[in-house]
Amino acid sequence: MPRDATQLVGRERELSSLRHELAAAARGSARTVLIRGEPGVGKTALMQAASDAADGADDSTAVLTTRNLPLTTRVPNLAVRALLKHAGELERADAAHRPAPLALDDAVDRLLADGPVIVAIDDLQWADPSTLDALMFLAGGAEDRPLAILATVRAGAGRPVDRWATDLLRLPGARALDLDPLDRAATRELVAAVIGGTPHETLVSDVFERTRGNPYHARLLLEGVGPAAATAPATVAPDLGSAVLQAWSQLPPSTQHLCVMLALHGKPVRSRALAAVDPAWAEAERDLRPALATRVLEQDDAGRLWFHHPLIAEVLVAEIPEAERRDRHRQLARSTERVIDSGEASVDLLVDLADHLAAAGDPNGCRDASLRAVDALAGTGDHATRLRLLRRCVDLQAADVHAAAPAERRHLLEQWADAAADAGDSDDEYAAVSEMLEDADADTEPLHVAALLLRRQHLRFRVGGDLADSAPAREALRLASDHPDSREYALALVELAHAEILEGDPACAVHAAEAVQRATALGDTEVLSSALATTGQVAALMRDLPRARELAERTRAIALPARHFWSAMLASFWEAYAEPDYRSAARTLSAIRADLEAAGAPYVVTATVALTEARTRITIGEIPAARAAFRHVRAEDPPRFIDLGLRTASALLAAFQGRADDAEAHLRRAVERFHEPPAYTRSSMAHAQALARFARNDAAGALAAVMPLVDARAGDNSCEWLIPLAVRALADLADEARDRHEDPSEVLDRLDRLDAEHPHVLARTLGVSYPADLVALDAVAAAERARARRTAGAGVLWAAAAEACGAADLAWEEAYACRRGAEADLTGDGGEPARGRELLRRAATLARRLEADALLDEVESLALWSRVRLYDDETTDAAALDADGLETLSGVALTRRERELLPYIVDGRTYAEIAALLTISEKTVSSHISNLLRKTGAANRVDLARMAEARERSA
């Protein structure tokens, strides 16, 4: 980062904006700002200036800075480790072997105990996925921390950072600051600052036209230019990429060569380290002085050298012809080998050697070096690098015209599969197991093939395959049938029972029980825990919930000490299903996740539980707790099946809150990874899609989203919501037809057919539906039917639906039912206004708690027109409407008594209240209001109130 921020010009507005964000963070409201712009536009300088100003204003503020480097995305957590080192926490993090996101969050929390913290990280376009995961986790933490995260990223950097940035900006307190090139006035200010005097206008015009307002390009153009100059030197390149190399091109050849080698090496080093790498570089420290003097390079406090602007390294590497680049990587590889042979065979050097040989185009040397590095990485916890190197070895072996020996290939594939499992990369593990299956011979190794079939079937779920497929398990059982006492036979029974559960085959209970018997005889805790988990699933589906809970507890008691985490997790799901409702299930899932974390379960297991917990907490409207669970899911780059669930749950929350754009963006990204989403996710995705369509007032689109699954009688997660959503869409379509003065009979006929086919909501076949949910959603569907058919007194049905949803903890449906009930009671025939007002207030309270701004807008609009006071600090006054001047309304004359009644009608008073206030009978009040409705053509009292207020405003 530039050390001199005093020449930051033309950025007063942006700097003020950043200072405002940092001040808010210092007051305890966490902020994340993503500074975006083209190369050289001044992103780093702006971030540095804001950080320095905050640091200088408050001695208690800690500022952690780091940057990502080009060509180093292969190095996991490079920037995060730099932040930990800056915070003095690197040794503690390494000793604890904690994942990078948790280690960084812990380090920041310890600093926050002493005051505000600013984390400034540069050039996210070069960040590795692990660094992005850590930043997402940090940004998604508690919103009341005095923490500010500032990050720069090149505009249009492309995936995956663009997709990551989109998700980041959905977090509370996160925003983007787009940095545009300077305008002419700001360019003039920059020219004056650089040349140290008032510039000629011709110089300003020349610089502005040639640089298009890019500050870094302008500084390069003005090198050596004095106040008297009328134009900039013509020798400076017209494009930024060439201009950044101009100073380098004037350096001595030996200095140029060292700069290129430093760029190819891809990370900062000390000059003496360069000198030690190659005898020819013995004078590296001396030879690099010209590069430091011309600010091509700069040196940090630790004496390490790197480029003044990272674009120099990027352009240097890009400018080298491919053949020459390979030669120089070969030279770096030889130099690295010499250091390793001298006895300094560190893991980093072994990985560097493998990477340089890969870039040099030496497949055999790269494979050997990669395998050596793989062995050195064992036990270090760096699963990502180990997997990357093994994946490369597999690719190299596949491209080798001389086929490897079968035993060598098999060993490599087994290493690949195991490394993928350690890294939680289900896609790679699935690919490795599939390749092993292609090579295996079922005739000579039937048990080996059976084991591979079962492992691939288990992974199929994680990579997004459908669950209900018993064919692989049946084949595995056949292959193991000559060895009924084998581990493979027992596992095949487990997988077969699990698949049969999902296929609805009653044989599942028999096979699950036999699996438990054979696993018990084997004394194999892994097989036994898996068999018990499946048996618990059978019990849950048979509604024997006490038995399901007992089996879940028994499974965990066996699985956790033996570290069979997947079985413990599956059993836990069924224990949660055994709870009576979502709220109890959420508590159970939270406790189970804590137990799994304490036992050392890997991320893929705890994230799966956290995702289910988040979805459960969304359903009951516990938004902060749902976000906390989401944060755990985002702690690492999730495998595809978790990412799909995360996108779907995020879309559902956004749709519930009326954020249609966000919901549909999440669903689009889910489909990007799954062109054909697995069957077990389709109802959840349709649920979110329908709600997003409702938020856009697109009832036809909502109906189209759910009806294919209704017709197919879907039985997966969220299928309970499909019928109420379909009926709601039909009710909306009927209302739309009436609004257009069209006959709604076609829509109502469709509703009749739906009712005949589905008199009740769908229940799950791939899980357990809570009975209270089915009752509540049936009540919502009944109220929607009444709305569609304009049934008099529908308010009572909506009130009943609200009560049932409240009893089931279906917070969103309760809020919606309250809003619809209030509308029916306050505007419909046979309504009860007192109940309507109470429902409206209840809807407002729920909408605020749920952060459902769209619903709250609807509630407040209805309250305004109905003259209902929602909040204690509101006032409603019948005198607010001056009806004395309303001689006519809707073109007809009003009597004195009718004018007297209007303010109370606008105020939302009941007949009894008006009668008491005017000392007349309720019957008289009713008679006058009926006359008013008839004379004015108003549909109801709310419509009459709207007409009266509109008439008063126009008067």
XYZ file of N, CA and C in Angstrom, residues 14 18 32-37 41-48 50 121-125 149-155 175-179:
102
model
N -15.724 10.655 -1.341
C -15.547 9.239 -1.009
C -14.867 9.070 0.344
N -16.289 7.198 3.681
C -15.588 6.146 4.425
C -15.413 6.532 5.892
N -18.919 -3.021 6.798
C -18.054 -3.602 5.775
C -18.220 -2.766 4.516
N -17.109 -2.290 3.964
C -17.165 -1.479 2.747
C -16.254 -2.108 1.704
N -16.815 -2.396 0.553
C -16.076 -2.950 -0.576
C -15.813 -1.813 -1.558
N -14.536 -1.446 -1.721
C -14.161 -0.339 -2.601
C -13.815 -0.928 -3.960
N -14.604 -0.551 -4.980
C -14.454 -1.155 -6.306
C -14.033 -0.105 -7.327
N -13.216 -0.519 -8.282
C -12.807 0.396 -9.339
C -11.771 -0.240 -10.241
N -7.074 3.386 -10.109
C -8.026 4.474 -9.869
C -7.892 5.052 -8.465
N -7.106 4.395 -7.607
C -6.852 4.947 -6.279
C -7.579 4.247 -5.147
N -7.963 3.010 -5.344
C -8.689 2.268 -4.303
C -7.836 2.104 -3.053
N -6.599 1.670 -3.248
C -5.714 1.420 -2.115
C -5.409 2.710 -1.369
N -5.128 3.779 -2.102
C -4.805 5.058 -1.468
C -5.974 5.570 -0.641
N -7.185 5.423 -1.165
C -8.367 5.864 -0.434
C -8.539 5.048 0.840
N -8.406 3.737 0.740
C -8.558 2.886 1.916
C -7.495 3.220 2.959
N -6.260 3.442 2.495
C -5.184 3.759 3.425
C -5.411 5.094 4.113
N -8.280 6.617 4.730
C -9.365 6.499 5.708
C -8.898 5.765 6.952
N -7.967 -4.806 3.741
C -7.377 -5.863 2.901
C -7.475 -5.451 1.440
N -6.364 -5.557 0.753
C -6.238 -5.018 -0.593
C -6.312 -6.123 -1.648
N -6.890 -5.779 -2.801
C -6.855 -6.610 -4.007
C -7.494 -7.980 -3.823
N -8.776 -7.961 -3.509
C -9.494 -9.229 -3.325
C -9.597 -10.033 -4.615
N -9.385 -9.418 -5.766
C -9.468 -10.190 -7.012
C -8.403 -11.272 -7.071
N -14.520 -3.389 8.281
C -13.747 -4.132 7.286
C -13.748 -3.313 6.006
N -12.565 -2.940 5.556
C -12.421 -2.235 4.285
C -11.666 -3.155 3.332
N -12.154 -3.286 2.124
C -11.509 -4.168 1.156
C -11.594 -3.541 -0.218
N -10.543 -3.715 -0.993
C -10.554 -3.225 -2.369
C -10.630 -4.407 -3.324
N -11.285 -4.188 -4.439
C -11.386 -5.235 -5.458
C -11.490 -4.568 -6.817
N -10.858 -5.157 -7.781
C -10.896 -4.618 -9.133
C -12.295 -4.805 -9.712
N -12.816 -3.776 -10.332
C -14.141 -3.858 -10.940
C -14.134 -4.892 -12.058
N -21.723 -2.521 2.352
C -22.063 -1.674 1.206
C -20.873 -1.617 0.262
N -21.127 -1.186 -0.958
C -20.071 -1.005 -1.954
C -19.840 0.481 -2.179
N -18.594 0.835 -2.410
C -18.220 2.204 -2.767
C -17.501 2.120 -4.109
N -18.178 2.542 -5.167
C -17.598 2.461 -6.510
C -16.797 3.719 -6.794
N -15.534 3.514 -7.138
C -14.603 4.616 -7.354
C -14.446 4.842 -8.852
